[in-house]
Each structure stands twice: as C-alpha cells, then as structure tokens.
Tab-separated table of C-alpha atoms and ligand atoms in Angstrom:
chain	number	residue	atom	x	y	z
T	186	MET	CA	-61.284	-17.039	-21.016
T	187	LYS	CA	-64.434	-15.366	-19.809
T	188	THR	CA	-66.036	-16.550	-16.589
T	189	VAL	CA	-69.523	-18.001	-16.438
T	190	PHE	CA	-71.550	-18.635	-13.310
T	191	SER	CA	-74.808	-20.486	-13.042
T	192	GLY	CA	-76.805	-21.989	-10.233
T	193	ILE	CA	-79.524	-24.559	-9.847
T	194	GLN	CA	-81.667	-25.415	-6.859
T	195	PRO	CA	-81.225	-28.896	-5.388
T	196	SER	CA	-84.702	-30.089	-6.294
T	197	GLY	CA	-83.514	-33.711	-6.450
T	198	GLU	CA	-83.302	-35.637	-9.666
T	199	LEU	CA	-82.938	-33.617	-12.854
T	200	HIS	CA	-85.839	-33.676	-15.263
T	201	LEU	CA	-86.197	-32.965	-18.929
T	202	GLY	CA	-87.033	-29.296	-18.327
T	203	ASN	CA	-83.800	-28.595	-16.388
T	204	TYR	CA	-81.871	-30.662	-18.864
T	205	LEU	CA	-83.086	-28.878	-21.988
T	206	GLY	CA	-83.316	-25.457	-20.374
T	207	ALA	CA	-80.027	-25.443	-18.486
T	208	ILE	CA	-77.737	-28.415	-18.013
T	209	ARG	CA	-77.357	-29.362	-21.670
T	210	ASN	CA	-76.218	-25.809	-22.207
T	211	TRP	CA	-73.791	-25.922	-19.260
T	212	THR	CA	-71.885	-28.825	-20.750
T	213	ALA	CA	-71.540	-26.918	-24.036
T	214	LEU	CA	-70.369	-23.720	-22.314
T	215	GLN	CA	-67.395	-25.527	-20.797
T	216	GLU	CA	-65.749	-25.493	-24.223
T	217	GLU	CA	-65.622	-21.733	-24.367
T	218	PHE	CA	-65.711	-20.391	-20.826
T	219	PHE	CA	-64.303	-20.953	-17.381
T	220	CYS	CA	-67.434	-22.114	-15.600
T	221	TYR	CA	-68.671	-22.176	-12.042
T	222	PHE	CA	-71.735	-24.342	-11.544
T	223	CYS	CA	-73.356	-24.171	-8.159
T	224	VAL	CA	-76.022	-26.208	-6.395
T	225	VAL	CA	-77.736	-23.435	-4.454
T	226	ASP	CA	-78.939	-25.021	-1.227
T	227	TYR	CA	-79.112	-21.717	0.682
T	228	HIS	CA	-81.618	-20.485	-1.873
T	229	ALA	CA	-83.634	-23.653	-1.433
T	230	ILE	CA	-84.223	-23.147	2.302
T	231	THR	CA	-86.421	-20.112	1.585
T	232	GLN	CA	-89.128	-22.625	0.717
T	233	SER	CA	-90.343	-25.313	3.073
T	234	TYR	CA	-88.465	-28.600	2.810
T	235	GLU	CA	-87.627	-31.735	4.721
T	236	PRO	CA	-84.105	-31.394	6.249
T	237	LYS	CA	-83.663	-35.187	6.204
T	238	GLU	CA	-84.014	-35.135	2.433
T	239	MET	CA	-81.670	-32.259	1.630
T	240	LYS	CA	-78.473	-34.305	1.364
T	241	THR	CA	-80.094	-36.727	-1.050
T	242	ARG	CA	-81.487	-33.877	-3.139
T	243	VAL	CA	-78.039	-32.319	-3.428
T	244	PHE	CA	-76.422	-35.661	-4.230
T	245	GLU	CA	-79.017	-36.489	-6.877
T	246	MET	CA	-78.681	-33.102	-8.506
T	247	ALA	CA	-74.876	-33.122	-8.471
T	248	SER	CA	-74.582	-36.663	-9.809
T	249	ASP	CA	-77.095	-35.926	-12.562
T	250	ILE	CA	-75.138	-32.817	-13.548
T	251	LEU	CA	-71.948	-34.892	-13.722
T	252	ALA	CA	-73.726	-37.636	-15.653
T	253	CYS	CA	-74.842	-35.066	-18.230
T	254	GLY	CA	-71.226	-34.203	-18.909
T	255	VAL	CA	-70.165	-31.360	-16.645
T	256	ASP	CA	-66.478	-32.108	-16.200
T	257	PRO	CA	-65.212	-31.374	-12.671
T	258	GLU	CA	-61.641	-31.107	-13.943
T	259	ARG	CA	-62.517	-28.242	-16.248
T	260	SER	CA	-65.379	-26.558	-14.428
T	261	VAL	CA	-65.930	-25.772	-10.784
T	262	LEU	CA	-68.959	-27.720	-9.588
T	263	PHE	CA	-69.812	-27.061	-5.947
T	264	VAL	CA	-72.461	-26.698	-3.283
T	265	GLN	CA	-73.220	-23.135	-2.210
T	266	SER	CA	-73.259	-23.751	1.560
T	267	GLN	CA	-69.709	-25.158	1.343
T	268	VAL	CA	-68.469	-21.659	0.527
T	269	PRO	CA	-69.507	-19.315	3.357
T	270	GLU	CA	-68.348	-16.257	1.407
T	271	HIS	CA	-71.678	-16.379	-0.469
T	272	THR	CA	-73.678	-15.456	2.614
T	273	GLU	CA	-70.996	-13.069	3.818
T	274	LEU	CA	-71.060	-11.079	0.600
T	275	CYS	CA	-74.836	-11.255	0.576
T	276	TRP	CA	-74.943	-9.387	3.896
T	277	ILE	CA	-72.673	-6.663	2.547
T	278	LEU	CA	-74.673	-6.338	-0.651
T	279	ASN	CA	-77.798	-5.949	1.493
T	280	SER	CA	-76.545	-2.458	2.234
T	281	VAL	CA	-76.585	-1.650	-1.472
T	282	ALA	CA	-79.822	-3.414	-2.418
T	283	GLN	CA	-82.888	-1.220	-2.337
T	284	PHE	CA	-86.083	-2.312	-0.643
T	285	GLY	CA	-88.222	-0.895	-3.436
T	286	ASP	CA	-86.224	-2.698	-6.071
T	287	LEU	CA	-86.591	-6.061	-4.310
T	288	SER	CA	-90.322	-5.448	-3.817
T	289	ARG	CA	-90.739	-5.330	-7.568
T	290	MET	CA	-89.227	-8.772	-8.244
T	291	THR	CA	-91.760	-10.910	-10.083
T	292	GLN	CA	-90.497	-14.151	-8.621
T	293	PHE	CA	-90.809	-12.801	-5.091
T	294	LYS	CA	-94.394	-11.744	-5.763
T	295	ASP	CA	-95.232	-15.143	-7.277
T	296	LYS	CA	-93.643	-17.109	-4.460
T	297	SER	CA	-95.286	-14.888	-1.839
T	298	GLN	CA	-98.638	-15.844	-3.276
T	299	ARG	CA	-97.769	-19.510	-3.375
T	300	GLN	CA	-96.471	-19.581	0.201
T	301	ALA	CA	-98.587	-16.868	1.799
T	302	ASP	CA	-98.074	-18.402	5.238
T	303	ASN	CA	-94.291	-18.152	5.004
T	304	ILE	CA	-93.153	-14.944	3.317
T	305	ASN	CA	-89.784	-15.013	5.028
T	306	VAL	CA	-87.087	-12.378	4.641
T	307	GLY	CA	-84.876	-14.924	2.868
T	308	LEU	CA	-87.429	-15.134	0.098
T	309	PHE	CA	-87.335	-11.354	-0.212
T	310	ASP	CA	-83.530	-11.295	-0.121
T	311	TYR	CA	-83.168	-14.178	-2.585
T	312	PRO	CA	-81.972	-11.945	-5.469
T	313	VAL	CA	-79.253	-10.434	-3.258
T	314	LEU	CA	-77.837	-13.880	-2.464
T	315	GLN	CA	-78.028	-14.654	-6.167
T	316	SER	CA	-76.097	-11.446	-6.895
T	317	ALA	CA	-73.469	-12.486	-4.347
T	318	ASP	CA	-73.148	-15.883	-6.076
T	319	ILE	CA	-72.356	-14.238	-9.372
T	320	LEU	CA	-70.266	-11.277	-8.204
T	321	LEU	CA	-67.997	-13.331	-5.930
T	322	TYR	CA	-66.424	-14.862	-9.032
T	323	ASN	CA	-66.691	-11.744	-11.185
T	324	ALA	CA	-68.630	-13.747	-13.736
T	325	GLU	CA	-69.246	-11.924	-16.991
T	326	ALA	CA	-71.986	-14.177	-18.266
T	327	VAL	CA	-74.821	-15.962	-16.510
T	328	PRO	CA	-76.716	-18.593	-18.495
T	329	VAL	CA	-80.340	-18.469	-17.365
T	330	GLY	CA	-83.878	-18.852	-18.594
T	331	GLN	CA	-86.195	-15.943	-19.271
T	332	ASP	CA	-87.605	-16.029	-15.724
T	333	GLN	CA	-84.220	-15.097	-14.244
T	334	VAL	CA	-83.416	-12.087	-16.414
T	335	GLN	CA	-84.881	-9.689	-13.858
T	336	HIS	CA	-82.575	-11.121	-11.190
T	337	ILE	CA	-79.492	-10.713	-13.371
T	338	GLU	CA	-80.424	-7.119	-14.132
T	339	PHE	CA	-80.774	-6.630	-10.413
T	340	ALA	CA	-77.261	-8.083	-9.926
T	341	ARG	CA	-75.939	-5.530	-12.423
T	342	ARG	CA	-77.462	-2.697	-10.412
T	343	ILE	CA	-75.952	-4.154	-7.246
T	344	ALA	CA	-72.492	-4.324	-8.839
T	345	ARG	CA	-72.844	-0.732	-10.012
T	346	GLY	CA	-74.145	0.379	-6.620
T	347	PHE	CA	-71.247	-1.268	-4.807
T	348	ASN	CA	-68.645	0.175	-7.188
T	349	ASN	CA	-70.127	3.673	-6.866
T	350	ARG	CA	-70.235	3.581	-3.108
T	351	TRP	CA	-67.013	1.766	-2.229
T	352	GLY	CA	-64.850	1.683	-5.353
T	353	LYS	CA	-64.567	-0.667	-8.264
T	354	VAL	CA	-64.492	-4.345	-7.418
T	355	PHE	CA	-67.218	-5.922	-9.501
T	356	LYS	CA	-67.956	-6.437	-13.178
T	357	GLU	CA	-71.540	-6.127	-14.310
T	358	PRO	CA	-72.680	-9.600	-15.332
T	359	GLU	CA	-74.801	-10.234	-18.364
T	360	ALA	CA	-77.652	-12.687	-18.731
T	361	LYS	CA	-76.911	-15.228	-21.392
T	362	LEU	CA	-80.294	-16.512	-22.454
T	363	THR	CA	-80.334	-20.204	-23.156
T	364	SER	CA	-81.358	-21.077	-26.692
T	365	THR	CA	-84.460	-22.719	-25.229
T	366	PRO	CA	-85.558	-20.296	-22.537
T	367	LYS	CA	-88.928	-21.974	-21.927
T	368	ILE	CA	-89.704	-25.645	-22.364
T	369	ILE	CA	-93.423	-26.435	-22.380
T	370	GLY	CA	-94.426	-29.459	-20.319
T	371	LEU	CA	-96.191	-32.639	-21.412
T	372	ASP	CA	-99.520	-30.965	-20.610
T	373	GLY	CA	-98.814	-28.690	-23.581
T	374	LYS	CA	-99.544	-25.679	-21.378
T	375	ALA	CA	-97.233	-24.724	-18.532
T	376	LYS	CA	-93.450	-24.532	-18.277
T	377	MET	CA	-91.997	-27.978	-17.638
T	378	SER	CA	-91.516	-28.379	-13.917
T	379	LYS	CA	-91.218	-31.110	-11.388
T	380	SER	CA	-93.880	-29.628	-9.123
T	381	LEU	CA	-96.433	-29.562	-11.939
T	382	GLY	CA	-95.693	-33.180	-12.806
T	383	ASN	CA	-95.597	-32.366	-16.523
T	384	THR	CA	-92.072	-33.589	-17.119
T	385	ILE	CA	-89.938	-36.747	-17.193
T	386	ALA	CA	-87.103	-37.489	-14.767
T	387	LEU	CA	-83.775	-38.076	-16.531
T	388	GLY	CA	-83.492	-41.353	-14.656
T	389	ALA	CA	-86.974	-42.586	-15.590
T	390	THR	CA	-87.257	-46.154	-16.834
T	391	ASP	CA	-88.031	-46.886	-20.481
T	392	LYS	CA	-91.499	-47.978	-19.479
T	393	ASP	CA	-92.127	-44.785	-17.579
T	394	ILE	CA	-90.831	-42.628	-20.432
T	395	ARG	CA	-93.190	-44.354	-22.875
T	396	LYS	CA	-96.128	-44.060	-20.526
T	397	ARG	CA	-95.589	-40.357	-19.933
T	398	ILE	CA	-95.074	-39.540	-23.595
T	399	ASN	CA	-98.182	-41.502	-24.510
T	400	ARG	CA	-100.210	-39.284	-22.219
T	401	ALA	CA	-98.672	-36.060	-23.534
T	402	MET	CA	-100.853	-33.388	-25.076
T	403	THR	CA	-100.697	-33.070	-28.883
T	404	ASP	CA	-102.339	-30.684	-31.356
T	405	PRO	CA	-105.755	-30.267	-29.687
T	406	GLN	CA	-107.422	-29.806	-33.094
T	407	ARG	CA	-106.476	-33.324	-34.117
T	408	GLU	CA	-109.145	-35.318	-32.345
T	409	LYS	CA	-109.379	-38.481	-34.400
T	410	ARG	CA	-106.819	-40.643	-36.155
T	411	GLU	CA	-108.259	-39.597	-39.567
T	412	ASP	CA	-107.861	-35.868	-38.802
T	413	THR	CA	-104.813	-34.171	-40.174
T	414	GLY	CA	-102.695	-32.350	-37.597
T	415	ASN	CA	-100.550	-29.252	-37.374
T	416	PRO	CA	-97.064	-30.027	-36.022
T	417	ASP	CA	-96.470	-26.362	-35.247
T	418	LYS	CA	-99.308	-26.507	-32.733
T	419	CYS	CA	-98.107	-29.792	-31.250
T	420	ASN	CA	-95.836	-29.877	-28.234
T	421	VAL	CA	-94.818	-33.467	-28.945
T	422	TYR	CA	-93.472	-32.261	-32.271
T	423	SER	CA	-91.521	-29.508	-30.534
T	424	LEU	CA	-89.932	-32.187	-28.329
T	425	HIS	CA	-88.931	-34.071	-31.477
T	426	GLY	CA	-86.942	-30.923	-32.220
T	427	PHE	CA	-84.573	-31.771	-29.373
T	428	PHE	CA	-84.142	-35.494	-29.802
T	429	SER	CA	-84.919	-36.510	-33.369
T	430	THR	CA	-83.001	-36.378	-36.611
T	431	ASP	CA	-84.084	-34.170	-39.539
T	432	GLU	CA	-85.259	-37.320	-41.234
T	433	ASP	CA	-87.524	-38.288	-38.358
T	434	ARG	CA	-88.915	-34.789	-38.124
T	435	THR	CA	-89.744	-34.764	-41.813
T	436	TRP	CA	-91.441	-38.132	-41.343
T	437	VAL	CA	-93.575	-36.612	-38.572
T	438	VAL	CA	-94.475	-33.481	-40.532
T	439	ASP	CA	-95.406	-35.427	-43.661
T	440	GLY	CA	-97.295	-38.092	-41.751
T	441	CYS	CA	-99.111	-35.764	-39.374
T	442	THR	CA	-100.257	-33.206	-41.948
T	443	THR	CA	-101.665	-35.954	-44.204
T	444	ALA	CA	-102.981	-38.213	-41.413
T	445	GLY	CA	-100.526	-40.800	-42.709
T	446	ILE	CA	-99.363	-41.435	-39.164
T	447	GLY	CA	-101.251	-41.088	-35.893
T	448	CYS	CA	-100.181	-39.369	-32.707
T	449	VAL	CA	-99.389	-42.794	-31.279
T	450	ASP	CA	-96.799	-43.416	-34.000
T	451	CYS	CA	-95.312	-39.972	-33.569
T	452	LYS	CA	-95.068	-40.447	-29.808
T	453	LYS	CA	-93.508	-43.865	-30.141
T	454	ARG	CA	-90.760	-42.429	-32.324
T	455	LEU	CA	-90.158	-39.622	-29.844
T	456	ALA	CA	-89.928	-42.111	-26.965
T	457	ASP	CA	-87.469	-44.282	-28.938
T	458	ASN	CA	-85.250	-41.293	-29.643
T	459	LEU	CA	-85.463	-39.900	-26.134
T	460	ILE	CA	-84.551	-43.272	-24.640
T	461	GLU	CA	-81.565	-43.505	-26.950
T	462	HIS	CA	-80.483	-40.002	-25.988
T	463	LEU	CA	-80.807	-40.645	-22.253
T	464	THR	CA	-79.211	-44.083	-22.179
T	465	PRO	CA	-75.560	-42.957	-21.818
T	466	ILE	CA	-76.580	-40.385	-19.205
T	467	ARG	CA	-78.464	-43.010	-17.210
T	468	THR	CA	-75.529	-45.421	-17.454
T	469	ARG	CA	-73.113	-42.806	-16.155
T	470	LYS	CA	-75.550	-41.857	-13.389
T	471	ALA	CA	-75.784	-45.492	-12.282
T	472	GLU	CA	-71.979	-45.653	-12.083
T	473	LEU	CA	-71.897	-42.555	-9.914
T	474	VAL	CA	-74.623	-43.841	-7.629
T	475	ALA	CA	-72.573	-47.024	-7.225
T	476	ASN	CA	-69.487	-44.900	-6.435
T	477	PRO	CA	-70.790	-41.980	-4.378
T	478	ASP	CA	-67.234	-41.080	-3.336
T	479	GLU	CA	-66.591	-39.901	-6.852
T	480	VAL	CA	-69.398	-37.351	-6.478
T	481	HIS	CA	-68.280	-36.320	-2.996
T	482	ASP	CA	-64.702	-35.854	-4.217
T	483	ALA	CA	-65.773	-33.769	-7.186
T	484	LEU	CA	-67.890	-31.504	-4.952
T	485	ASN	CA	-65.181	-31.171	-2.319
T	486	LYS	CA	-62.566	-30.247	-4.900
T	487	GLY	CA	-65.023	-27.819	-6.485
T	488	ALA	CA	-65.717	-26.157	-3.134
T	489	GLU	CA	-61.993	-25.865	-2.496
T	490	LYS	CA	-61.417	-24.081	-5.815
T	491	ALA	CA	-64.459	-21.860	-5.351
T	492	ARG	CA	-63.353	-20.894	-1.833
T	493	GLN	CA	-59.922	-19.808	-3.032
T	494	SER	CA	-61.380	-17.504	-5.589
T	495	ALA	CA	-64.164	-16.250	-3.295
T	496	ALA	CA	-61.676	-15.499	-0.514
T	497	LYS	CA	-59.666	-13.257	-2.849
T	498	THR	CA	-62.750	-11.262	-3.732
T	499	MET	CA	-63.712	-10.933	-0.070
T	500	THR	CA	-60.285	-9.582	0.846
T	501	LYS	CA	-60.755	-6.809	-1.729
T	502	VAL	CA	-64.294	-6.170	-0.534
T	503	ARG	CA	-63.306	-5.911	3.142
T	504	LYS	CA	-60.574	-3.443	2.265
T	505	LYS	CA	-62.893	-1.255	0.258
T	506	LEU	CA	-65.418	-1.210	3.083
T	507	GLY	CA	-62.745	-0.168	5.551
T	508	LEU	CA	-63.459	-3.112	7.819
T	509	TRP	CA	-61.199	-4.053	10.710
T	510	GLN	CA	-58.410	-6.210	9.304
T	511	GLY	CA	-56.887	-7.438	12.576
V	612	LIG	N1	-82.474	-18.382	-8.995
V	612	LIG	C1	-81.975	-19.373	-9.917
V	612	LIG	C2	-83.138	-20.267	-10.379
V	612	LIG	O1	-84.061	-20.477	-9.619
V	612	LIG	C3	-80.898	-20.215	-9.318
V	612	LIG	C4	-79.677	-19.427	-9.017
V	612	LIG	C5	-79.181	-19.096	-7.784
V	612	LIG	C6	-78.797	-18.852	-9.979
V	612	LIG	N2	-78.046	-18.378	-7.915
V	612	LIG	C7	-77.786	-18.197	-9.229
V	612	LIG	C8	-78.798	-18.823	-11.380
V	612	LIG	C9	-76.769	-17.505	-9.877
V	612	LIG	C10	-77.770	-18.117	-11.999
V	612	LIG	C11	-76.778	-17.462	-11.256
V	612	LIG	O2	-83.104	-20.770	-11.463
C-alpha cells in the first residue's frame, strides 16, 4: 500500500470549502492508501492567533474530520505538535532549503502582504516544515489543492537535495490534485474560505444553511424571475453538482434555462439536498462533542503511531548526517 500524507490547519470548525476540497477526498483515499492525516498546529502559529482558543480549534477540526468518516483505526490522525520529530527534521532540512527558492513561494509573498507587520521567519520557513511533515513518513502522494502544488514541488527538491548531500533516505512525494481543486464561495467570486465568510460551516443549523444559500450569488445575467438563466455561469448550480442527484440537476437546467423555475426554487432544492447530506455528519459530530474522550483517544493513538514511524526515519537521518549517537 502506498503512503499518503496530508495536513490541514486547525482553523476551527470545518466548512464546506475544506470538506469539498479536502476532507471528503481523505475519507475516500483510506480505501486505497495508508494515510497520515495531520492537524498542523505548528504551521498555524506563523499567523497571529489567540492561544486560549487553540485547543478548541484543534478539537473542533479533529472531531469534524472524524465525523466526516476518517477512521482512526485505519488511518493515522494526529496533531503535529504531538510529534516533535516534525520540527527536528525541519531544522535539518533548513540546511538543504535554499533562501532564493523560499523567497519565490507565492503563498509566502501573499501572506507577507496580508500580515506586513509580522513577516516572521516561521512564515518564510513554512514550506520546509511542510516538507518535513511529508518526508518523515516517506509519503508518495500528497492530496492537496492547486494552491499547494508549489510547496509539494519544493518538498521534492528538498528530498532530492538531502539524498544528494547525505545519501538516500527520502522518496520524492507527488502532489495528488483533488478532483475539485478550487471551490468558489457563495459570493460567486473568491475561493471558499472561512476568513472571507463566503462559506457554510459543516455544523451550521438548517436555518443558517437556508439563509446563507438564499443569499448566494447566482448567474448575474439573470436579474428577474422572468429572465432565463445559464446554469454554467451559476455557482449555485455548480454546488448542486456536489449534493444533488442527476434528476435534480436536470430539473435545474431545464427550469433555469426556460425560466420555468426561479433562483429561489433552485436554492431551496440545493439547501434541502445539502441538509440531507450533512445530517449524518452533524449527528456523528454531536456524539463526539458529547464524548470528547473518544476524540482525545483517537488523537493520542494517532500520535503514538506517527511517533513510531517518525522516530525510525530520524534514526536513519541522524546516521546519515554523522551526528553524535551517544
Ligand atoms: N500548507 C497546507 C495548507 O495550508 C497544510 C499542510 C501542512 C500540508 N503540512 C502539509 C498539506 C503536508 C499537505 C501535506 O493547506
């Protein structure tokens, strides 16, 4: 079985964008691969945050991931800071990573603009820690969205650089693009993200889901109920693609292009289907919130398994570097 590694920042509750872009895919990958799924809290501290809230953010993220169907018996689900080898390997890989290469990272440039008052070295080094995450487990495939491809290519160069300098330890990982690399938000413009407020939390109430979908942007050319619309230019229709049956989608296309149905009808159907889809996930989440020990146990067992495997890699790495063995 090939090994997969993926990480997600502990931004708190999962939302539709993470779900469609990543987590839904993670649960499917478990069938075919041995998977490590990591909540990357050390990456998160490169941006400003409230320390009092971190534990809750990690718990929310981990319990949502479990509720979506990641199975802690089959996959290794863990929190990055529970496995110190990640930062240890990161330091070693820092001596392979090139300053010029890191300076060219798009995400670093974007984040530097967004947090101009706090361009810390961690932000700059972020891709090296990400490389350490992946290489520690010799993962062959890394499921990511389009925005992370540059970081995975960077990790390949790091693996190559290490192997050339100190001898072969690492495989070069490959980015495995998710089938839906970019999910457009309810504003119909930007990538779905929590910070832009153009998404829906997986745990949202029915009422909230309906309200948010009702406000979502549709085909901008369809201004009045009597106008016909173009589903291909409508983001609500693209969301139907994830949650609605072929029959429902045909109903939308026929109704929209002939003005037989209005956007309100189309949105109502989407909300119905989305609510149905999310109901089992929300039920499972509520169970986990009522039994937090189940989440803690899963994460502790995950960290234990991850540590065993990470420690083996670090023993090889230390040998290759010629470090003092005691
Ligand atoms: N940088 C990734 C993101 O923001 C998260 C991440 C950290 C990751 N380490 C990783 C993704 C390792 C894949 C593999 O989405």
